[in-house]
Amino acid sequence: MRGEVSGDLLLIGEVTDVRGTKVKVKVYSQANEASVFYHGELVRGVSVGGYLRLPCGYDDVIGVVEGDYQQESRAVASKGADGREAPGSYLERYVDVSVFGSFSSGRFNRGIEVLPLVRSKAYLLSPKQLAAVNSPVEATGAGFRVGELVGHDGVDVRLPFNALFASHIGIFGNTGSGKSNTLCRLFTDCLGQRAGCGSSKFVFIDFNGEYTAKAVLCHDKEVYGPSTRTGAGAKIPVPPGFFFDVDMWAMLAKATEKTQRPFLKRCIRKAGAILEMSDPGAYLRGMVRKLLEDYCGCGPAFDEQREDLVRLFSLVPGVDVGSLERAIDSIEVYQKYNNALHKRDSGKLLYSPADVPEVFSDLCYESMDYSSLASDRPALLEFIARYRFIEAVRSHTITREHIAPLIQRYSAELREASKLYEPCISGFKSDVSVISLLNVNLEQKKIVPLVVAKTLYQFQKERGQNERGSSAHLVIDEAHNVLSYSSQRESENWRDYRLETFEEIVKEGRKFGMYLTVCSQRPADISPTILSQMHNYFIHRLVNDEDLRAISKAVSFIDSANASMIPVLPQGCCIVSGTATTYPVRVQVDVLELEKQPMSFDRDLAKAWGVG
Ligand SMILES: Nc1ncnc2c1ncn2[C@@H]1O[C@H](COP(=O)(O)OP(=O)(O)OP(=O)(O)O)[C@@H](O)[C@H]1O
Ligand SMILES: [Mg+2]
């Protein structure tokens, strides 16, 4: 028998105070055991973080215990024979309960319509009721097990597929707290049970090569592992128009708004127009001929532009830089003849366009492979930019110092991009793609996720309106690398552009079926807009003050009992809060089988060193 009402094993006390959603319950002195046997199952007794059921008319209000303390009972204290009783003997136990939902017609609903009354009874939840509160899937259908409810042995936490995967997810926690395992756990189940049905694309951005092993996530994933060092490794598919996106390239090349951007725009447009011609190779040959003809009467310009010309022609496939330099060096400015160009060995002077073939004969410009140049987009774009630069400096339409830095940055970005991306119409081959950035340099690590996010968002935006069953899921582990708000090394323009792209996905993506999952050790570094727009949060152990503040600002409905647990959560344990749960729940996430775990295991150094 338990409590003062006989026969009810789960009765633990009664309500003494109701102030809004904060309720005070006096716990019966008989209800102080750590656990109770209920129909053969173990139920945890009253304690902080536990749940209570407070019947109210036909409904049951459900609340979570947030505080547990004892108070002196005044009625008893004043009753003593001499009025000087030891206060200890009259202490009574109270718990503070915050109510958040109710059972109505056997179903659990988040939110409350009625509040309990003073003197309402308070009951522990039976294991079945506990599962219904913590696993909304019981009520909504399809779902999967994430782990076990902390403190309640054997109570599963099951989350519904829809509410979880059709949402933006944030997974936060210090290093080694179990984020990657949680991320992997969620998506392994999702991909396993989905088994290729539907038209969803999953793209994982993997900074450290943790998800590339065969059994991780799923077997039929495609792994892209480009390298900026060697240019080897599978390249990331991008849409055919990728190299012609003026906004993006102006940003990447850090083009200034007034002078450099218009120049870059003209170059990119020109390259696009050339590619649409029936014979781009022949057109390029004609352009080169024209460039050389225009040195008639501008001899000194040729002298100044030697380096630029070497760089320009060395972009054409098959050109040998040594012979190219020798060919250019064989031509000089002849001061005696009006500064005209003059071929040293033959003595031929450049007076009119008709002299070009002979003066520039060593350059072999007519027989260069312009068709191959036209088929290599990054090389063609650099060629056009350098060509127009030489032309414009020579005709004094631009100042060399204004455009030269842009040309340098633009060509460096194009060269890096040619090692990383492959324009193609079909996009990602498999439904599940992992992009490993292990061999990508620091600068490109920030750019690749942005490019992938932009292209995936564009792709999903186009098909999302018509294909109602389609979705795109972008998963970024170590997301502080790309979503940080306060990076010192980059320009403000670039940072704003980067954040705006991701903020747009977070704010507008849901309508088109584009969902973002981010995993980070530093929630305080992440843009507050992104942090606050997540639908579901998995919060692992966090100890830093700033991070805790950022989380408490973003996840306002987390209760004080759970919030105070964040710094002391054990490995693999997290607080799940958001649209997929009825109330923030503390879950010990199931650990995956060894071969399915991400490559991020803790090292057993004592064993490796043979000590201890
Ligand atoms: N649910 C879990 N149960 C038990 N152990 C776990 C669990 N999750 C993770 N671990 C252990 O913690 C270690 C680190 O986990 P994980 O790589 O997921 O952490 P992390 O938060 O992603 O770290 P980092 O921020 O450095 O990437 C793993 O090697 C694993 O052994
Ligand atoms: Mg990790």
XYZ file of C-alpha atoms and ligand atoms in Angstrom:
644
model
C 0.000 0.000 0.000
C 1.249 3.464 -0.833
C 0.114 6.917 0.342
C -2.867 7.913 2.262
C -5.354 6.622 -0.285
C -5.142 2.894 -0.071
C -4.817 0.699 -3.100
C -3.129 3.185 -5.398
C 0.519 2.318 -5.745
C 1.432 5.402 -7.749
C -0.182 8.052 -5.533
C 2.534 10.188 -3.984
C 0.978 13.386 -2.656
C -1.326 16.304 -3.227
C -1.275 19.803 -4.647
C -0.879 22.605 -2.118
C -0.232 25.590 -4.332
C -1.024 26.536 -7.943
C 0.595 29.625 -9.434
C 0.111 29.564 -13.191
C 1.928 26.557 -14.573
C 4.071 26.260 -11.435
C 2.517 23.835 -8.999
C 3.663 22.831 -5.513
C 2.992 19.280 -4.387
C 3.286 17.969 -0.832
C 4.782 14.485 -0.947
C 3.337 11.937 1.490
C 5.869 10.717 3.963
C 5.340 7.138 2.767
C 6.265 8.063 -0.803
C 9.953 8.653 -0.295
C 11.403 5.461 -1.785
C 13.729 5.710 -4.782
C 11.558 3.332 -6.778
C 8.278 1.461 -6.655
C 7.175 -1.899 -8.066
C 4.118 -1.440 -10.212
C 2.574 -4.524 -11.839
C 5.954 -6.212 -11.995
C 7.764 -3.163 -13.406
C 10.092 -0.768 -11.675
C 8.908 2.849 -11.551
C 11.259 5.587 -10.383
C 10.046 7.453 -7.272
C 9.572 11.215 -7.012
C 12.727 13.079 -7.977
C 13.881 16.090 -9.960
C 13.416 15.467 -13.681
C 10.652 12.908 -13.044
C 7.051 13.332 -14.178
C 3.801 13.550 -12.202
C 0.175 13.120 -13.205
C -2.325 15.488 -11.597
C -5.935 14.451 -12.297
C -8.245 17.335 -13.001
C -11.838 16.503 -13.907
C -11.826 14.046 -16.812
C -8.277 14.998 -17.859
C -4.890 14.347 -16.331
C -2.423 17.220 -16.269
C 1.233 16.181 -16.662
C 4.135 18.064 -15.118
C 7.850 17.687 -14.600
C 9.509 17.959 -11.177
C 11.862 20.922 -11.132
C 12.698 21.282 -7.443
C 12.653 19.033 -4.380
C 12.950 20.416 -0.825
C 11.571 20.192 2.669
C 9.699 22.733 4.755
C 8.851 22.946 8.366
C 5.218 22.094 9.017
C 3.851 25.052 10.949
C 0.711 23.329 12.097
C 2.701 20.574 13.754
C 5.484 22.838 15.058
C 3.080 24.996 17.032
C 1.353 21.953 18.468
C 4.152 20.734 20.727
C 3.443 20.435 24.452
C 6.015 23.061 25.432
C 5.974 24.848 22.064
C 9.685 24.084 21.638
C 9.689 20.943 19.501
C 12.860 20.176 17.491
C 11.970 21.469 14.034
C 13.534 18.385 12.363
C 10.726 16.150 13.403
C 8.129 18.192 11.603
C 9.728 18.648 8.218
C 7.620 17.832 5.208
C 8.721 17.164 1.675
C 7.538 19.328 -1.216
C 8.277 19.288 -4.928
C 7.876 22.081 -7.474
C 6.224 20.894 -10.614
C 5.981 22.655 -13.936
C 2.967 21.461 -15.910
C 3.233 21.192 -19.697
C 0.675 18.756 -21.111
C -2.317 16.592 -20.487
C -3.791 13.165 -21.113
C -7.155 13.483 -22.682
C -9.152 10.460 -23.921
C -6.057 8.312 -23.484
C -3.833 10.506 -25.687
C -1.051 12.773 -24.580
C -1.162 16.360 -25.846
C 1.377 19.079 -25.404
C -0.080 22.247 -23.891
C -2.726 22.562 -21.213
C -6.269 23.820 -21.101
C -6.974 23.341 -17.390
C -4.792 23.634 -14.329
C -4.929 21.301 -11.350
C -6.692 22.474 -8.224
C -5.319 22.725 -4.732
C -5.759 19.352 -3.043
C -5.738 17.498 -6.395
C -3.896 14.194 -5.964
C -0.491 13.648 -7.564
C 0.569 10.325 -9.104
C 3.734 8.903 -10.618
C 3.409 7.893 -14.260
C 3.106 4.233 -15.155
C 5.758 2.992 -17.662
C 3.146 3.107 -20.428
C 2.169 6.699 -19.660
C 5.843 7.641 -19.402
C 6.523 6.235 -22.875
C 3.525 8.130 -24.279
C 4.794 11.421 -22.840
C 8.360 10.950 -24.048
C 7.676 9.292 -27.363
C 5.067 11.300 -29.229
C 5.318 8.636 -31.890
C 2.982 6.489 -29.811
C 0.313 8.926 -30.823
C 1.458 9.953 -34.275
C 2.605 6.705 -35.920
C 5.878 6.005 -37.781
C 8.935 6.554 -35.661
C 12.170 5.051 -34.475
C 14.017 4.515 -31.242
C 16.743 7.030 -30.428
C 17.696 5.784 -27.018
C 16.557 5.314 -23.464
C 14.932 7.848 -21.138
C 17.549 8.787 -18.554
C 16.708 7.662 -15.053
C 13.887 5.360 -16.141
C 15.316 1.946 -16.950
C 13.924 0.399 -20.095
C 11.716 3.314 -21.165
C 12.317 3.906 -24.879
C 12.414 7.340 -26.416
C 10.974 7.069 -29.894
C 10.780 10.027 -32.233
C 8.452 10.452 -35.199
C 10.124 10.520 -38.642
C 8.081 13.394 -39.950
C 8.503 15.815 -37.094
C 12.243 15.111 -36.958
C 13.445 14.875 -40.549
C 11.065 17.449 -42.016
C 12.769 20.019 -39.781
C 16.014 21.842 -39.185
C 18.039 20.015 -36.541
C 20.747 21.417 -34.283
C 23.122 19.103 -32.394
C 25.344 20.881 -29.911
C 27.880 19.794 -27.309
C 31.539 19.987 -26.314
C 34.126 17.903 -28.065
C 33.770 14.212 -27.289
C 30.268 14.581 -25.878
C 28.771 12.304 -28.548
C 27.405 14.652 -31.227
C 28.734 12.761 -34.232
C 27.417 9.513 -32.798
C 23.971 11.060 -32.288
C 23.979 12.512 -35.788
C 25.024 9.201 -37.256
C 22.464 7.321 -35.173
C 19.588 9.509 -36.418
C 20.524 9.312 -40.079
C 21.550 5.640 -40.053
C 18.040 4.746 -38.878
C 16.420 7.165 -41.272
C 18.394 5.934 -44.301
C 18.055 2.283 -43.296
C 14.289 2.392 -42.907
C 13.787 4.576 -45.960
C 15.605 1.979 -48.076
C 15.769 4.090 -51.217
C 12.082 5.086 -51.290
C 10.974 8.607 -52.187
C 12.984 11.306 -53.917
C 15.083 12.760 -51.133
C 18.696 13.826 -51.398
C 21.003 13.673 -48.400
C 24.304 15.516 -48.533
C 26.745 15.253 -45.637
C 29.543 17.779 -45.301
C 32.257 15.929 -43.444
C 35.216 18.090 -42.394
C 37.321 15.277 -40.980
C 36.536 12.223 -43.075
C 34.477 10.654 -40.243
C 31.640 9.357 -42.416
C 33.493 7.903 -45.378
C 33.862 4.268 -44.189
C 31.789 1.666 -46.049
C 29.290 0.767 -43.320
C 28.764 4.273 -41.915
C 25.332 5.841 -42.646
C 24.464 3.437 -45.500
C 26.204 1.210 -48.018
C 25.088 2.853 -51.235
C 26.382 6.351 -50.476
C 28.668 8.208 -52.852
C 31.846 9.663 -51.308
C 33.476 12.748 -52.802
C 36.963 13.435 -51.487
C 38.556 16.171 -53.601
C 42.022 17.410 -52.746
C 43.311 20.962 -53.158
C 46.873 19.696 -52.816
C 46.962 17.113 -55.591
C 43.747 17.755 -57.535
C 43.007 14.024 -57.185
C 39.835 12.497 -55.682
C 36.258 12.543 -56.944
C 35.114 16.101 -57.667
C 31.871 17.581 -56.398
C 29.158 17.879 -59.059
C 27.902 21.433 -59.591
C 25.351 22.796 -62.084
C 26.676 23.736 -65.545
C 26.162 27.427 -64.796
C 28.322 27.362 -61.668
C 31.345 29.129 -63.187
C 29.099 31.825 -64.672
C 27.425 32.942 -61.437
C 28.621 36.548 -61.324
C 27.483 37.264 -57.741
C 29.283 34.275 -56.354
C 32.519 34.817 -58.253
C 32.568 38.514 -57.485
C 32.342 37.504 -53.842
C 34.973 34.772 -54.063
C 37.394 37.040 -55.926
C 36.594 39.830 -53.449
C 35.811 42.181 -56.332
C 35.218 45.803 -55.360
C 31.736 47.036 -56.225
C 32.570 50.030 -58.439
C 35.481 49.003 -60.652
C 36.353 45.318 -60.330
C 32.863 43.812 -60.334
C 31.735 45.378 -63.638
C 34.986 44.224 -65.238
C 34.511 40.678 -63.929
C 30.901 40.629 -65.041
C 31.871 41.550 -68.604
C 34.542 38.842 -68.671
C 32.150 36.146 -67.428
C 29.455 37.217 -69.911
C 31.978 37.146 -72.736
C 33.129 33.622 -71.835
C 29.504 32.479 -71.702
C 28.841 33.977 -75.134
C 31.914 32.298 -76.634
C 30.761 28.903 -75.394
C 27.447 29.335 -77.172
C 29.137 29.882 -80.531
C 29.293 27.105 -83.104
C 33.115 27.073 -83.162
C 34.531 28.636 -79.992
C 38.090 27.545 -80.927
C 38.051 29.543 -84.172
C 36.656 32.586 -82.378
C 39.425 32.435 -79.763
C 42.035 32.176 -82.504
C 40.583 35.315 -84.096
C 40.681 37.103 -80.727
C 44.370 36.314 -80.292
C 45.151 37.499 -83.793
C 43.371 40.770 -83.023
C 45.240 41.152 -79.737
C 48.580 40.890 -81.552
C 47.513 43.142 -84.433
C 46.660 45.877 -81.970
C 50.314 46.119 -80.936
C 50.844 48.059 -84.176
C 51.780 51.497 -82.975
C 51.883 50.408 -79.299
C 55.307 48.827 -79.094
C 56.156 49.906 -75.535
C 52.922 48.327 -74.282
C 54.195 44.966 -75.482
C 57.324 45.411 -73.419
C 55.303 46.180 -70.295
C 52.971 43.272 -70.846
C 55.513 40.499 -71.411
C 54.601 38.744 -68.156
C 50.880 39.108 -68.794
C 51.256 37.594 -72.254
C 53.219 34.613 -70.918
C 50.484 33.995 -68.364
C 47.791 34.347 -71.003
C 49.269 31.942 -73.539
C 50.372 29.383 -70.970
C 46.657 28.785 -70.275
C 46.226 27.194 -73.690
C 46.620 23.413 -73.322
C 49.792 22.008 -74.842
C 51.789 25.256 -74.731
C 55.357 24.867 -73.510
C 56.179 27.782 -71.222
C 59.924 27.690 -72.037
C 59.445 28.075 -75.802
C 56.705 30.602 -75.178
C 59.055 32.798 -73.175
C 61.781 32.454 -75.815
C 59.292 33.415 -78.529
C 58.211 36.538 -76.668
C 61.793 37.481 -75.816
C 62.703 37.311 -79.509
C 60.598 40.417 -80.105
C 61.765 43.820 -78.953
C 60.849 47.481 -79.202
C 62.872 49.242 -81.843
C 63.275 52.840 -80.763
C 64.758 54.014 -84.045
C 61.555 53.192 -85.857
C 58.873 54.911 -83.822
C 59.014 52.314 -81.081
C 57.627 49.659 -83.405
C 57.984 45.981 -82.505
C 60.791 44.200 -84.224
C 61.702 40.516 -84.524
C 65.322 40.294 -83.578
C 66.566 37.495 -85.867
C 64.723 38.453 -89.090
C 64.634 42.197 -88.508
C 60.969 42.277 -89.525
C 59.050 45.274 -88.135
C 55.408 45.433 -87.052
C 53.940 48.276 -89.048
C 50.602 46.897 -90.106
C 48.370 43.923 -89.209
C 49.750 42.116 -92.242
C 53.130 41.875 -90.485
C 51.750 39.953 -87.515
C 52.218 36.391 -88.867
C 55.908 36.985 -89.511
C 56.794 39.043 -86.421
C 54.994 36.627 -84.075
C 55.864 33.481 -86.046
C 57.786 31.869 -83.123
C 54.699 32.181 -80.963
C 52.824 29.659 -83.203
C 49.600 31.373 -82.099
C 47.673 30.093 -85.130
C 48.272 26.426 -84.334
C 47.500 26.566 -80.601
C 44.775 24.200 -79.350
C 41.980 26.726 -78.699
C 39.266 24.052 -78.892
C 40.659 22.301 -75.806
C 40.893 25.664 -74.071
C 37.179 26.290 -74.780
C 36.199 22.947 -73.278
C 37.973 23.684 -69.963
C 35.678 26.262 -68.350
C 37.951 27.541 -65.537
C 40.863 27.898 -67.978
C 38.655 29.671 -70.536
C 37.340 32.099 -67.918
C 40.852 32.919 -66.751
C 41.969 33.315 -70.361
C 39.180 35.784 -71.107
C 39.839 37.754 -67.911
C 43.555 38.001 -68.674
C 42.877 38.823 -72.327
C 40.533 41.658 -71.510
C 42.939 42.915 -68.859
C 45.784 43.155 -71.412
C 43.488 44.804 -73.944
C 42.015 47.317 -71.503
C 45.353 48.322 -69.961
C 46.824 48.834 -73.431
C 43.950 51.041 -74.543
C 44.019 52.894 -71.182
C 40.347 52.159 -70.451
C 41.306 50.830 -67.023
C 44.153 51.476 -64.634
C 46.425 48.505 -64.207
C 46.629 48.877 -60.409
C 42.870 48.770 -60.080
C 42.283 45.480 -61.848
C 45.547 43.520 -61.408
C 44.737 42.329 -57.841
C 41.326 41.091 -59.015
C 42.878 39.107 -61.857
C 45.235 37.468 -59.399
C 42.531 36.517 -56.919
C 40.092 35.420 -59.595
C 42.585 33.131 -61.294
C 43.680 31.639 -57.952
C 40.023 30.872 -57.065
C 39.347 29.419 -60.505
C 42.361 27.120 -60.228
C 41.249 25.883 -56.801
C 37.701 25.420 -58.050
C 38.867 23.346 -60.996
C 40.363 20.857 -58.506
C 37.150 20.666 -56.488
C 34.121 20.895 -58.782
C 32.868 19.190 -61.880
C 30.043 20.942 -63.742
C 27.430 18.410 -64.817
C 23.715 18.325 -65.489
C 22.845 15.218 -63.486
C 24.097 16.496 -60.083
C 24.769 14.074 -57.240
C 24.700 10.516 -58.547
C 23.437 8.821 -55.409
C 20.650 9.872 -53.033
C 23.195 9.906 -50.230
C 26.443 11.789 -50.752
C 29.280 12.418 -48.322
C 31.650 15.252 -49.131
C 34.882 14.755 -47.259
C 36.920 17.921 -46.816
C 39.855 16.158 -45.174
C 42.249 17.054 -48.008
C 40.899 20.506 -48.679
C 42.790 23.596 -47.539
C 41.517 25.901 -44.818
C 40.194 28.598 -47.119
C 38.264 26.216 -49.343
C 36.801 24.429 -46.289
C 34.674 27.523 -45.794
C 33.771 27.880 -49.449
C 32.822 24.299 -50.405
C 29.899 23.987 -47.924
C 28.558 27.289 -49.189
C 28.758 26.184 -52.809
C 27.106 22.857 -51.963
C 24.386 24.560 -49.899
C 23.635 27.046 -52.671
C 23.480 24.468 -55.432
C 21.428 22.003 -53.394
C 19.015 24.738 -52.363
C 18.623 25.885 -55.961
C 18.041 22.307 -57.088
C 15.410 21.680 -54.404
C 13.729 25.041 -54.963
C 13.174 24.179 -58.602
C 11.714 20.754 -58.019
C 10.182 21.319 -54.549
C 7.103 23.165 -55.777
C 6.018 20.419 -58.155
C 7.273 17.262 -56.438
C 5.542 17.342 -53.091
C 7.243 14.192 -51.841
C 10.763 15.442 -52.548
C 13.218 16.855 -50.032
C 16.868 17.755 -49.676
C 18.772 17.346 -46.429
C 22.058 19.127 -45.915
C 23.968 17.828 -42.904
C 26.997 19.753 -41.675
C 29.128 18.306 -38.887
C 31.511 20.812 -37.241
C 29.243 23.573 -38.569
C 31.005 26.389 -36.654
C 33.505 26.297 -39.540
C 30.901 27.726 -41.884
C 28.255 29.338 -39.732
C 30.466 31.360 -37.430
C 29.515 34.921 -36.895
C 32.818 36.313 -35.724
C 35.585 35.049 -37.940
C 38.532 37.446 -37.925
C 40.252 36.205 -41.038
C 37.631 36.970 -43.636
C 36.189 40.126 -45.108
C 32.829 41.380 -43.915
C 31.260 41.081 -47.368
C 32.184 37.484 -47.650
C 30.935 36.675 -44.155
C 27.600 38.364 -44.815
C 27.168 36.553 -48.107
C 27.958 33.207 -46.468
C 25.594 33.740 -43.554
C 22.826 35.150 -45.719
C 22.867 32.004 -47.832
C 22.496 29.733 -44.817
C 20.019 32.037 -43.111
C 17.847 31.949 -46.213
C 17.880 28.154 -46.175
C 16.919 28.116 -42.511
C 14.200 30.721 -42.929
C 12.714 29.775 -46.304
C 13.967 26.228 -46.974
C 11.130 24.381 -45.253
C 8.596 25.561 -47.827
C 10.573 23.919 -50.600
C 11.545 20.814 -48.638
C 15.137 21.829 -47.888
C 16.283 20.987 -44.377
C 19.502 21.764 -42.585
C 21.131 19.718 -39.831
C 24.044 21.335 -38.039
C 26.377 19.900 -35.461
C 28.681 22.162 -33.498
C 30.867 22.476 -30.431
C 30.409 26.247 -30.240
C 26.767 27.322 -30.417
C 27.890 30.780 -29.236
C 29.866 31.211 -32.479
C 26.938 30.388 -34.706
C 24.803 33.163 -36.119
C 21.912 33.716 -33.668
C 19.379 33.731 -36.535
C 20.385 30.235 -37.546
C 20.604 28.979 -33.984
C 17.147 30.203 -33.083
C 15.405 28.897 -36.202
C 16.173 25.221 -35.607
C 13.088 23.074 -35.034
C 14.741 20.316 -33.015
C 17.687 20.526 -30.678
C 19.873 17.712 -29.352
C 21.929 19.279 -26.587
C 24.878 17.319 -25.251
C 27.211 18.403 -22.460
C 28.168 22.080 -22.727
C 30.251 23.799 -20.081
C 31.190 27.154 -21.505
C 29.144 30.053 -20.156
C 28.700 31.740 -23.518
C 27.526 28.522 -25.147
C 25.024 27.911 -22.372
C 23.706 31.421 -22.740
C 23.385 31.034 -26.507
C 21.462 27.799 -26.037
C 19.169 29.167 -23.364
C 18.356 32.145 -25.612
C 17.577 29.944 -28.606
C 15.777 27.104 -26.824
C 13.523 29.115 -24.583
C 11.179 26.279 -23.619
C 13.839 24.173 -21.945
C 12.930 23.826 -18.252
C 15.253 24.816 -15.441
C 15.796 21.228 -14.236
C 17.007 20.125 -17.674
C 18.938 23.352 -18.245
C 20.939 22.883 -15.051
C 21.867 19.359 -16.195
C 23.551 20.453 -19.447
C 27.074 20.934 -17.982
C 27.033 17.524 -16.313
C 25.489 15.303 -18.965
C 27.492 12.095 -19.462
C 28.902 10.994 -22.823
C 26.147 10.128 -25.308
C 23.414 11.680 -23.166
C 21.507 14.654 -24.534
C 18.422 16.755 -24.000
C 16.084 16.528 -26.958
C 13.789 19.440 -27.367
C 11.627 20.721 -30.189
C 8.808 19.771 -32.475
C 9.666 16.054 -32.415
C 9.151 15.779 -28.650
C 6.259 16.812 -26.491
C 8.572 18.070 -23.799
C 12.378 18.346 -23.448
C 13.524 14.810 -22.646
C 16.854 13.554 -21.425
C 17.975 10.648 -23.607
C 20.903 8.271 -23.443
C 21.426 7.823 -27.178
C 22.014 4.231 -28.301
C 25.578 3.690 -29.393
C 25.951 2.273 -32.914
C 27.700 -0.988 -33.748
C 31.444 -0.453 -34.106
C 31.613 -0.568 -37.918
C 28.718 1.897 -38.243
C 30.225 4.470 -35.883
C 31.815 7.625 -37.286
C 35.622 7.623 -37.209
C 35.876 9.710 -34.060
C 36.510 7.202 -31.290
C 38.189 8.052 -28.000
C 41.734 6.731 -27.735
C 42.709 4.273 -25.012
C 46.225 5.565 -24.463
C 46.778 3.628 -21.234
C 46.218 0.396 -23.131
C 48.331 1.519 -26.092
C 51.189 2.462 -23.779
C 50.793 -0.684 -21.728
C 50.378 1.220 -18.453
C 47.817 1.039 -15.723
N 25.617 7.385 -27.071
C 26.839 7.050 -26.660
N 27.013 6.107 -25.732
C 28.244 5.781 -25.326
N 29.372 6.335 -25.769
C 29.288 7.279 -26.694
C 28.002 7.693 -27.197
N 28.211 8.639 -28.098
C 29.530 8.818 -28.176
N 30.182 8.005 -27.345
C 31.638 7.927 -27.181
O 32.181 9.230 -27.234
C 33.219 9.314 -28.159
C 33.143 10.617 -28.898
O 31.914 10.708 -29.531
P 31.671 11.656 -30.762
O 32.739 11.525 -31.769
O 30.289 11.408 -31.227
O 31.806 13.067 -30.073
P 31.677 14.517 -30.706
O 30.852 15.297 -29.784
O 31.242 14.419 -32.121
O 33.149 15.044 -30.648
P 33.830 16.151 -31.583
O 33.198 17.447 -31.260
O 35.249 16.114 -31.193
O 33.599 15.735 -33.000
C 33.058 8.113 -29.072
O 34.300 7.522 -29.297
C 32.202 7.144 -28.326
O 32.987 6.126 -27.796
Mg 32.115 14.995 -33.954
